[in-house]
Short mmCIF file of C-alpha atoms in Angstrom, two decimals:
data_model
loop_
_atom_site.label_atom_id
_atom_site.label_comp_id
_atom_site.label_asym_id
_atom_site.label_seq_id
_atom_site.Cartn_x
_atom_site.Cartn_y
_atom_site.Cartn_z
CA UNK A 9 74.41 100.69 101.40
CA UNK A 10 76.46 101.74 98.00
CA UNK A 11 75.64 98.87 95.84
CA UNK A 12 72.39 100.08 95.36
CA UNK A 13 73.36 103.53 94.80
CA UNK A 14 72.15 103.46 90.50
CA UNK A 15 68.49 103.04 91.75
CA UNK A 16 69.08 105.45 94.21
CA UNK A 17 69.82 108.40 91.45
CA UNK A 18 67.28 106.46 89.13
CA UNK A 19 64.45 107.32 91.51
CA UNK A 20 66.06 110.52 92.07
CA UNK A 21 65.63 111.35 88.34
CA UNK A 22 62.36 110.00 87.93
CA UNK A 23 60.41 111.10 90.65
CA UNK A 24 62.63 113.83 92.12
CA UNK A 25 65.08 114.31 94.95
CA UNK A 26 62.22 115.48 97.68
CA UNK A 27 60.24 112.33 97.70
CA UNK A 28 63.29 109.71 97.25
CA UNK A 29 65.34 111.35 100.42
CA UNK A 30 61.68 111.31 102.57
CA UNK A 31 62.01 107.57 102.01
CA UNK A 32 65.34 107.10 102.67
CA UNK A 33 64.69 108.99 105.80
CA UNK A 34 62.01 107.02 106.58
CA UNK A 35 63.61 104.08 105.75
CA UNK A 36 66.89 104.51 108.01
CA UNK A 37 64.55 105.52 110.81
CA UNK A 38 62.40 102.60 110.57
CA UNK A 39 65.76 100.02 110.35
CA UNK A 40 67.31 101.30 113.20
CA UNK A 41 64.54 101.16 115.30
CA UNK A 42 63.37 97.77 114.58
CA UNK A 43 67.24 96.89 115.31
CA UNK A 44 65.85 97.43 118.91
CA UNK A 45 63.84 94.22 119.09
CA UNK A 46 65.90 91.64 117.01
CA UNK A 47 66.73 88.52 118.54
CA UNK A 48 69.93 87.24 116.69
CA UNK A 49 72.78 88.80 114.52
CA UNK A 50 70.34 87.50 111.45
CA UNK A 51 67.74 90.01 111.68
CA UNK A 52 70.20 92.51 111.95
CA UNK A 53 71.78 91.92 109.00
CA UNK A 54 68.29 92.64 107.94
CA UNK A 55 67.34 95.58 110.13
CA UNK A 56 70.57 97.43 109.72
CA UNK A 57 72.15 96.53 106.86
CA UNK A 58 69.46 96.31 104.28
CA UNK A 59 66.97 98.50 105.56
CA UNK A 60 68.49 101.29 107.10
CA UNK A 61 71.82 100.90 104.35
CA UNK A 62 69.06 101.10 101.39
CA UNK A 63 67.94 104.39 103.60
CA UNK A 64 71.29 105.84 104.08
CA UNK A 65 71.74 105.27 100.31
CA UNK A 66 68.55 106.95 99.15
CA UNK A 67 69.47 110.15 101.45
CA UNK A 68 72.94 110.34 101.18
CA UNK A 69 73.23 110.66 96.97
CA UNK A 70 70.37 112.75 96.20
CA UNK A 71 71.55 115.57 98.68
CA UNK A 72 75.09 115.37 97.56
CA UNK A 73 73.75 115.82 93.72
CA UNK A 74 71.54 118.69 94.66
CA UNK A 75 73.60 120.33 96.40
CA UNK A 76 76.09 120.35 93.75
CA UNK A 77 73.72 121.49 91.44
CA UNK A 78 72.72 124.49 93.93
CA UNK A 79 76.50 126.27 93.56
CA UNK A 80 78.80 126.48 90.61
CA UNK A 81 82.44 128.71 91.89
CA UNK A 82 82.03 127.73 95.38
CA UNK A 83 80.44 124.43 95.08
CA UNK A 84 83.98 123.15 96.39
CA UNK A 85 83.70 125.20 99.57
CA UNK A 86 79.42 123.81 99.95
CA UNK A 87 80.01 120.27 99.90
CA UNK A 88 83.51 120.85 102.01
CA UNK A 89 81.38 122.47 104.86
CA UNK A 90 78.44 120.08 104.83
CA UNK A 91 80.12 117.38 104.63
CA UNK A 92 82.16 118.19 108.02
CA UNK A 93 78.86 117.29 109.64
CA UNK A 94 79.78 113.66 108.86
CA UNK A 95 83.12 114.09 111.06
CA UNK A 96 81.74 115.76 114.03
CA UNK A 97 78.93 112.89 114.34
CA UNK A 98 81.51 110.50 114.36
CA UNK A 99 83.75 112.53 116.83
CA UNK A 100 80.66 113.44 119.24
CA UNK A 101 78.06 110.82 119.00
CA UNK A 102 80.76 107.82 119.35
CA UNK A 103 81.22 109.09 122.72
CA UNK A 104 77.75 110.17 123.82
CA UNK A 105 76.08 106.53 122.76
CA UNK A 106 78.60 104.67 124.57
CA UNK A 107 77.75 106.64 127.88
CA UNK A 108 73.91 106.26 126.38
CA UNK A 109 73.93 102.28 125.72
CA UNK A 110 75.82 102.50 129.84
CA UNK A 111 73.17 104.06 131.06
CA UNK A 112 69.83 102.83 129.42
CA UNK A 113 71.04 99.95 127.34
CA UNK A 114 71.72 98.71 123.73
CA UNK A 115 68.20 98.34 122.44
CA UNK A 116 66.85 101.83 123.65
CA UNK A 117 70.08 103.03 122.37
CA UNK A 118 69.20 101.94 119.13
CA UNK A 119 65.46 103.74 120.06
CA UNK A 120 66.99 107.14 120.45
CA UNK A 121 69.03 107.00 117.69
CA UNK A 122 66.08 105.90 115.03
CA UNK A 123 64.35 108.51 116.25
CA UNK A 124 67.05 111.24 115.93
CA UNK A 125 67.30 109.45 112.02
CA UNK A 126 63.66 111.27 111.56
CA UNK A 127 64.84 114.53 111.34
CA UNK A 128 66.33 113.32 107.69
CA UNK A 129 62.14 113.63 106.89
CA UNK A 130 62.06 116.93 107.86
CA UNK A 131 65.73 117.90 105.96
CA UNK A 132 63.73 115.91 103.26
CA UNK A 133 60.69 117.94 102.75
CA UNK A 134 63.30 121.24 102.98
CA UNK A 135 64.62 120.28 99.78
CA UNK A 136 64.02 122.47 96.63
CA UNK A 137 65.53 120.61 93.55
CA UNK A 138 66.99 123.22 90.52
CA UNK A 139 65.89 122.00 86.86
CA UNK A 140 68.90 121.63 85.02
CA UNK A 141 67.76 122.18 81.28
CA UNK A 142 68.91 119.69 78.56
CA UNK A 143 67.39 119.72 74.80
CA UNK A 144 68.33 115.91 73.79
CA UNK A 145 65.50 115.58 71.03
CA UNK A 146 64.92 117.50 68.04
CA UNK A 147 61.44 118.19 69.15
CA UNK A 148 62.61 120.14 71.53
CA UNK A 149 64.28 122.97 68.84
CA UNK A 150 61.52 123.27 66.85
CA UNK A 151 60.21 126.94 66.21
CA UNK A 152 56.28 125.78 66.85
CA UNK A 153 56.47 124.17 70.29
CA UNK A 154 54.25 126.28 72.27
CA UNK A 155 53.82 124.15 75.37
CA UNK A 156 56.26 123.80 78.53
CA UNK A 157 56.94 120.66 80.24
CA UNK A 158 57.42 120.79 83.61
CA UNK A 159 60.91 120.37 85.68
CA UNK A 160 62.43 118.94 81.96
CA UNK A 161 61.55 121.98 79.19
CA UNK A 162 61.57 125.64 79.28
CA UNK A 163 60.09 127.46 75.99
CA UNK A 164 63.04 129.55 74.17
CA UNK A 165 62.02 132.21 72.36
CA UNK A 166 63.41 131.68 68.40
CA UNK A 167 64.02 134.85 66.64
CA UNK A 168 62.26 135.13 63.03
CA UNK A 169 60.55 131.80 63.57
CA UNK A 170 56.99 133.26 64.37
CA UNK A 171 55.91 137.08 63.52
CA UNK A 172 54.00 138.50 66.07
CA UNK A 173 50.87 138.07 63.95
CA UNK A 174 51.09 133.95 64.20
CA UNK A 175 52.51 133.71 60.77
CA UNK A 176 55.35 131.05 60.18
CA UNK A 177 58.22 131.58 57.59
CA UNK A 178 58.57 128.59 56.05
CA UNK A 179 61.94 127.77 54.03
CA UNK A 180 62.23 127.82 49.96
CA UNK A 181 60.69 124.31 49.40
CA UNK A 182 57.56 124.93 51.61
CA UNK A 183 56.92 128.04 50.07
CA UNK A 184 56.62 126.47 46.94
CA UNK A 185 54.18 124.02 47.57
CA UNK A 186 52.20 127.01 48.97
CA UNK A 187 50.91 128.52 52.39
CA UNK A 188 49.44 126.34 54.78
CA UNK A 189 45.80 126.87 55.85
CA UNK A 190 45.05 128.16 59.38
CA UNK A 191 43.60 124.50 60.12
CA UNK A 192 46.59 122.19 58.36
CA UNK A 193 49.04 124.51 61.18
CA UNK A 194 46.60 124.45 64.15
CA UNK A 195 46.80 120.59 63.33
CA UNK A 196 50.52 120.46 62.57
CA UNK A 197 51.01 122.07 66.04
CA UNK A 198 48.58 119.53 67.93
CA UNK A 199 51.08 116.29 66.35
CA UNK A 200 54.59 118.28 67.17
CA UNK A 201 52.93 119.14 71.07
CA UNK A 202 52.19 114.86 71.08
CA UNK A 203 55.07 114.11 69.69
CA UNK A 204 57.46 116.58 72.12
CA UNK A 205 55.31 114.89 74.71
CA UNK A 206 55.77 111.36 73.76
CA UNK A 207 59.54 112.05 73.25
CA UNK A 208 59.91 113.75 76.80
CA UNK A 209 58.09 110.47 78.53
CA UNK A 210 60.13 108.26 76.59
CA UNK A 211 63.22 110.56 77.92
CA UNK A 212 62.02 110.23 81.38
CA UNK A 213 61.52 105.80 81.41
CA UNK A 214 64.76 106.01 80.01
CA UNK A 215 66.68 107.85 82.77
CA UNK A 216 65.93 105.31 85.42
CA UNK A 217 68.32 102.82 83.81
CA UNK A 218 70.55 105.04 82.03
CA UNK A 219 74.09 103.94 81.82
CA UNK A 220 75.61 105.95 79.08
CA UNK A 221 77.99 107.56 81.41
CA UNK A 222 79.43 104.25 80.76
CA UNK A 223 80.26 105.20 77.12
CA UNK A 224 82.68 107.99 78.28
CA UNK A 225 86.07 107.45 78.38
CA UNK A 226 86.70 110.19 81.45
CA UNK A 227 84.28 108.68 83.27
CA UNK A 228 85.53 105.11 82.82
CA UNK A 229 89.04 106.87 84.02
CA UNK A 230 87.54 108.81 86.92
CA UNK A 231 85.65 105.18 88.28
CA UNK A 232 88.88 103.49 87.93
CA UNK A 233 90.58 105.88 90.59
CA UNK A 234 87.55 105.68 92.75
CA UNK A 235 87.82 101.62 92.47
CA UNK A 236 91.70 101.76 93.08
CA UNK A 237 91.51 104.40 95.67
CA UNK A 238 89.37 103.07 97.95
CA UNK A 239 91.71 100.58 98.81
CA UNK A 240 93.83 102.73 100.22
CA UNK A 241 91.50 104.43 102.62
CA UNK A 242 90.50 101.22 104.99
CA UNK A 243 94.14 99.83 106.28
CA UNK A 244 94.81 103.10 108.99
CA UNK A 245 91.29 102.94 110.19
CA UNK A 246 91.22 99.27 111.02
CA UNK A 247 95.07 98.65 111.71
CA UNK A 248 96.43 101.36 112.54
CA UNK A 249 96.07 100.48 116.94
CA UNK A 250 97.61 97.02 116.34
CA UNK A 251 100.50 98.60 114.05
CA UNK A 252 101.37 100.94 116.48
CA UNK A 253 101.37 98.27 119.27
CA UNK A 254 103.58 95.90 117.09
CA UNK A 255 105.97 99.40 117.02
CA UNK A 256 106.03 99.45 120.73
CA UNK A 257 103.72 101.51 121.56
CA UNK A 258 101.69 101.59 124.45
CA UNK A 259 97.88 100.61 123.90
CA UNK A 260 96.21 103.08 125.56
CA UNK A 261 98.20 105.83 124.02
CA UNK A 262 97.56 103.65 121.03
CA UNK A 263 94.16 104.48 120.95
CA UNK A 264 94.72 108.28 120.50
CA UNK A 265 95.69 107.91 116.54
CA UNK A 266 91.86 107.74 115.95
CA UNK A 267 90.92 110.67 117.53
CA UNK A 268 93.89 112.20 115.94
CA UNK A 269 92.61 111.36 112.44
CA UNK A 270 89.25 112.57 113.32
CA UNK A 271 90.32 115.93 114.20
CA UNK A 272 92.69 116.25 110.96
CA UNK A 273 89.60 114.73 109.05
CA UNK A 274 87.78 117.80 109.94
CA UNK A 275 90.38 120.22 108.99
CA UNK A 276 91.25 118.98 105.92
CA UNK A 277 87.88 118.94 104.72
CA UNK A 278 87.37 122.71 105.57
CA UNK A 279 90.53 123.20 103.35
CA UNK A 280 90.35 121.75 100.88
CA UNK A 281 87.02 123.23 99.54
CA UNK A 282 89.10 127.04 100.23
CA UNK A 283 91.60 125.66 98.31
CA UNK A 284 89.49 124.56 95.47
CA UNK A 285 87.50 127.74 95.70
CA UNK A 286 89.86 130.01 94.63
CA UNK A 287 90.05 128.71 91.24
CA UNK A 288 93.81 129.34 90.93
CA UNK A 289 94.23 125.76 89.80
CA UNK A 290 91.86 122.64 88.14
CA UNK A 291 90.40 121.32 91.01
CA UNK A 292 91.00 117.68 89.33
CA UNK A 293 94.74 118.77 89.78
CA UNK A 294 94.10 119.61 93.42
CA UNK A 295 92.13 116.06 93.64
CA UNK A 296 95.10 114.51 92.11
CA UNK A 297 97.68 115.97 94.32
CA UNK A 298 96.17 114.95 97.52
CA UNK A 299 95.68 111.25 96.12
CA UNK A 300 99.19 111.22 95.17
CA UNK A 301 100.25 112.86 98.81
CA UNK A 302 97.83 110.14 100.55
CA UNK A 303 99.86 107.24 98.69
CA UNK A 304 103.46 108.83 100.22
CA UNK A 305 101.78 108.54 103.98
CA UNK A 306 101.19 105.24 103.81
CA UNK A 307 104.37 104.42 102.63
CA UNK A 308 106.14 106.16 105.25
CA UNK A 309 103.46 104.62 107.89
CA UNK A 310 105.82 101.56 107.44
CA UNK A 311 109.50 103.11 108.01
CA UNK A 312 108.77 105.84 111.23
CA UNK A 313 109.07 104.46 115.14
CA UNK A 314 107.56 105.90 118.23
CA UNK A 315 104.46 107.16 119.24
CA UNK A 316 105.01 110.69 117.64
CA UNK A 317 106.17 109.50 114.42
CA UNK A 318 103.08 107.89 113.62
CA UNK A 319 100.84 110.72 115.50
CA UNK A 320 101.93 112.90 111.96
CA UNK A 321 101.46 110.41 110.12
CA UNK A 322 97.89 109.94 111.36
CA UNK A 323 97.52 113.64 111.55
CA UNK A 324 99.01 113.93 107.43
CA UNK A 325 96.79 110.76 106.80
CA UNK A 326 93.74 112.40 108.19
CA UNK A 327 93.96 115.10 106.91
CA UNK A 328 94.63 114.22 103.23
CA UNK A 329 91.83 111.70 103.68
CA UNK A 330 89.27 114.33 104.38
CA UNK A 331 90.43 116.39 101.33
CA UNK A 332 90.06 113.45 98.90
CA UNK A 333 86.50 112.19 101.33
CA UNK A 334 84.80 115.77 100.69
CA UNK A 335 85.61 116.38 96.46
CA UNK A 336 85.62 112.89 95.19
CA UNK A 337 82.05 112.77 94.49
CA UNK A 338 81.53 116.56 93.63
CA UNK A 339 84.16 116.14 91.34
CA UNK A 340 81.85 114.27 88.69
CA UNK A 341 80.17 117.72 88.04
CA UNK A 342 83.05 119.28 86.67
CA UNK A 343 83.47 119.81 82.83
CA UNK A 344 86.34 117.57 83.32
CA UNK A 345 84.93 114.78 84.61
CA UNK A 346 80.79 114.39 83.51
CA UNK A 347 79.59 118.13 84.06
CA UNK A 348 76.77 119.32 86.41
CA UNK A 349 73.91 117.94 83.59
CA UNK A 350 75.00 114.52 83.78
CA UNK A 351 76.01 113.93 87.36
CA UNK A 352 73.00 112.79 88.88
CA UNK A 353 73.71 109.81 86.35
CA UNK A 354 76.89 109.41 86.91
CA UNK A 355 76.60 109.65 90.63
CA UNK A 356 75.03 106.10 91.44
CA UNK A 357 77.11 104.19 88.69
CA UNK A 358 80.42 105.83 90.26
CA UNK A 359 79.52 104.95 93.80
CA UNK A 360 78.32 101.45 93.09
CA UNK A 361 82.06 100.35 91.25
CA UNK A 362 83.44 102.12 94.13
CA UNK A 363 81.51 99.99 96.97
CA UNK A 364 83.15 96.91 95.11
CA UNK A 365 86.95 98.18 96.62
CA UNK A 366 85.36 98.91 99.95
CA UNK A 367 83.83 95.13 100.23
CA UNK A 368 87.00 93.50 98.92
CA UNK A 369 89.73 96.34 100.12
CA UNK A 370 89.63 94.80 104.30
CA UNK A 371 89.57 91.40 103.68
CA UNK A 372 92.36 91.71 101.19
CA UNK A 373 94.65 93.69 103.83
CA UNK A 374 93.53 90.73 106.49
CA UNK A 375 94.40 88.38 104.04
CA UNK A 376 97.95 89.81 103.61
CA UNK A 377 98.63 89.92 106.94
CA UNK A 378 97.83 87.07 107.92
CA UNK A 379 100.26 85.51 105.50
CA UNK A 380 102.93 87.96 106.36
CA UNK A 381 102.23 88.71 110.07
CA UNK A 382 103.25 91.70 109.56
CA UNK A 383 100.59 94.95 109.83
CA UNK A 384 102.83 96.62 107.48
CA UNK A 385 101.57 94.42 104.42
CA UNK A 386 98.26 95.80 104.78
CA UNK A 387 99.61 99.49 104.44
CA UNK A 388 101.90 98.66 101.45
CA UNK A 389 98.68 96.93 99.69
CA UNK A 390 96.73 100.76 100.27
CA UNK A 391 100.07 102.58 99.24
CA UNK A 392 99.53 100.43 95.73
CA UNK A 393 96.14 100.85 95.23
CA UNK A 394 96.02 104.49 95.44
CA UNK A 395 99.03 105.02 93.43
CA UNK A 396 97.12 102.79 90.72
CA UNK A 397 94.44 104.89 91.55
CA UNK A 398 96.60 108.46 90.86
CA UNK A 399 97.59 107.17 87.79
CA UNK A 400 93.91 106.69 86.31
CA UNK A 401 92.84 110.38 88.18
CA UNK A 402 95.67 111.69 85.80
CA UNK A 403 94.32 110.38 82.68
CA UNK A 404 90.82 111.81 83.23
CA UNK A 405 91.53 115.45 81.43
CA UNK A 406 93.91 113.89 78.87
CA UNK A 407 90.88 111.61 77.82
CA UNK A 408 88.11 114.40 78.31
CA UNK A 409 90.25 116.51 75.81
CA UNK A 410 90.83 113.67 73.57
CA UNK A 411 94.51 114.11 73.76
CA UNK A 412 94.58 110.36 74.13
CA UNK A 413 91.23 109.55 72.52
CA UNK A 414 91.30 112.04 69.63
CA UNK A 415 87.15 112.23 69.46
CA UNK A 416 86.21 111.29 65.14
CA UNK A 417 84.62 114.43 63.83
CA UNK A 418 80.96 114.00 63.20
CA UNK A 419 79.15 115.99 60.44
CA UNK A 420 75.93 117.03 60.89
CA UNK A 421 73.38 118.55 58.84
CA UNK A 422 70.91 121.67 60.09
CA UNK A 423 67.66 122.13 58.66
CA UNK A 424 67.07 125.78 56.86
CA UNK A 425 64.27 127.87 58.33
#
């Protein structure tokens, strides 16, 4: 479902977002359905996991990047909202399936819910990508380009560079060798247009495998707390009913502190994209608050007794989680990080290191307390990894600015007009 996330934004930037989400849609819907008449846990793994996970993958990046790309001052506050949708699935479809799959069954279960999945098709063909402009090849400045490439190029206008009569000023040393005929600069226009063109198709191959985001030294920073961080997010989810059980408390008011997360989830989503709308402070300094907040929880997750102790903690945990859940991704489109041109590159690479903690983070925390029987291993091992995590968030800017990574001054020479 994640690992797959650099093809994801490679389709996305070679074909467009429109088309790659209407397959992902597709996709999902098709994957959960056919989960209806599987026979064994084997074509599941199939069904659900690689069909309707390559789905969810396909839809889920391309809408985050666009929507990013739709809002600049309150892109915080966008993404916060939309992705509350996320919580209040969790919080009312758990319950409604469950009565569903009483009523009607598992596999018509699975039925309804493919075909709710189609609407993604119809939130697909909605979709209205912006062109972000980038000039990357010299073609692209030159005074004579008279043609526009669609959803790449826009013509700028060049003052002085071509009268109004369709005369060109040349510099010093053409002018010496003399004007050009009418024909030499109708065919010296015809090889730039070819050239722009070839240069701009070349551009576009290239973008489908393009891991240069790789060669930054914020980004490297920013993936590092994504990796690290993620550990830290799994250990209350999974654990958190047994650890309160081992603290004495009862199981069925044991089973609140999920609910009680989901509810804080939704709040502190909703917050934190007011808070980062207000532009009072660097939202990466807002990001790495909350990170190191989230690391304090789940240290004191281990030391408080009773059933209301941990109810704050859940309800501090929950709602830190869904500040960090709702900015850590349209984060990489700040200056600080990548920047809005680059993040629908940086996107898919940043997800796919990520996925790595999530598929090692559980069986780690299983691993520990197994060893240790002891629930509060698990919550220690989370407390670490997002404090590693914090520590990497705070080097982002400090690399970005070169303060650490002084960037080698590069001359470079302009051609006269």
């Amino acid at each position: 479902m994640t690992f797959t996330a650099p093809l994801s934004t490679g389709l996305s930037n070679r074909f467009g977002y429109q088309p790659v989400v209407i397959l992902g849609g597709f996709l999902t819907c098709l994957g959960t359905i056919c989960t209806a008449f599987t026979s064994c846990i084997n074509q599941i793994y199939i069904t659900i996991g690689i069909v309707s996970g390559l789905g969810y993958c396909l839809t889920f990046l391309p809408t985050v990047t666009i929507l990013s790309q739709y809002f600049s001052r309150r892109r915080s506050l966008v993404t916060a909202v939309a992705s509350t949708g996320e919580s209040f699935a969790i919080f009312a479809f758990g319950p409604a399936f469950t009565a569903l799959k009483t009523h009607i069954g598992w596999r018509y279960t699975m039925v309804v819910l493919g075909m709710l999945q189609g609407t993604i098709l119809v939130c697909g063909l909605l979709l209205r990508p912006m062109i972000i402009k980038i000039e990357t090849t010299e073609c692209l400045t030159k005074p004579l380009r008279k043609q526009e490439f669609e959803n790449s190029i826009t013509d700028t206008e060049f003052s002085g560079s071509v009268s109004s009569r369709g005369l060109v000023v040349q510099s010093s040393e053409n002018l010496e060798g003399g004007l050009q005929t009418e024909g030499q600069q109708k065919d010296g226009d015809t090889f730039q247009t070819a050239q722009c063109e070839k240069d701009t198709k070349r551009l576009g191959r290239n973008k489908l495998l393009d891991l240069s985001v790789l060669k930054e030294g914020s980004f490297l920073c920013y993936a590092a707390f994504g990796l690290f961080a993620t550990l830290g997010f799994f250990a209350p989810h999974l654990y958190v009913v047994e650890f309160s059980v081992s603290m004495g408390t009862e199981r069925d008011k044991a089973a609140y502190m999920l609910s009680i997360m989901a509810v804080a989830e939704i709040f502190g989503r909703l917050s934190i994209g007011w808070i980062m709308s207000c532009g009072c402070i660097r939202k990466i300094f807002v990001l790495l608050g909350c990170v190191f907040l989230i690391c304090l929880v789940l240290m004191i997750f281990t030391v408080v007794e009773g059933f209301w102790g941990l109810a704050v903690c859940c309800v501090l945990y929950g709602f830190l989680l869904g500040n960090i859940a709702s900015t850590h991704i349209p984060m990489l489109a700040e200056d600080d990080v990548v920047g809005i041109d680059r993040m629908s590159l940086a996107v898919g690479v940043y997800v796919c290191i990520q996925s790595v903690a999530g598929l090692a983070g559980p069986p780690l925390g299983g691993f520990l307390v197994d060893i240790t029987q002891n629930y509060s291993s698990a919550f220690y091992s989370c407390a670490a990894g997002t404090g590693i995590g914090a520590l990497f968030l705070g080097l982002v800017r400090p690399v970005k600015t070169g303060f650490l990574c002084p960037k080698k001054k590069i001359s470079t020479c302009q051609n006269s007009l």
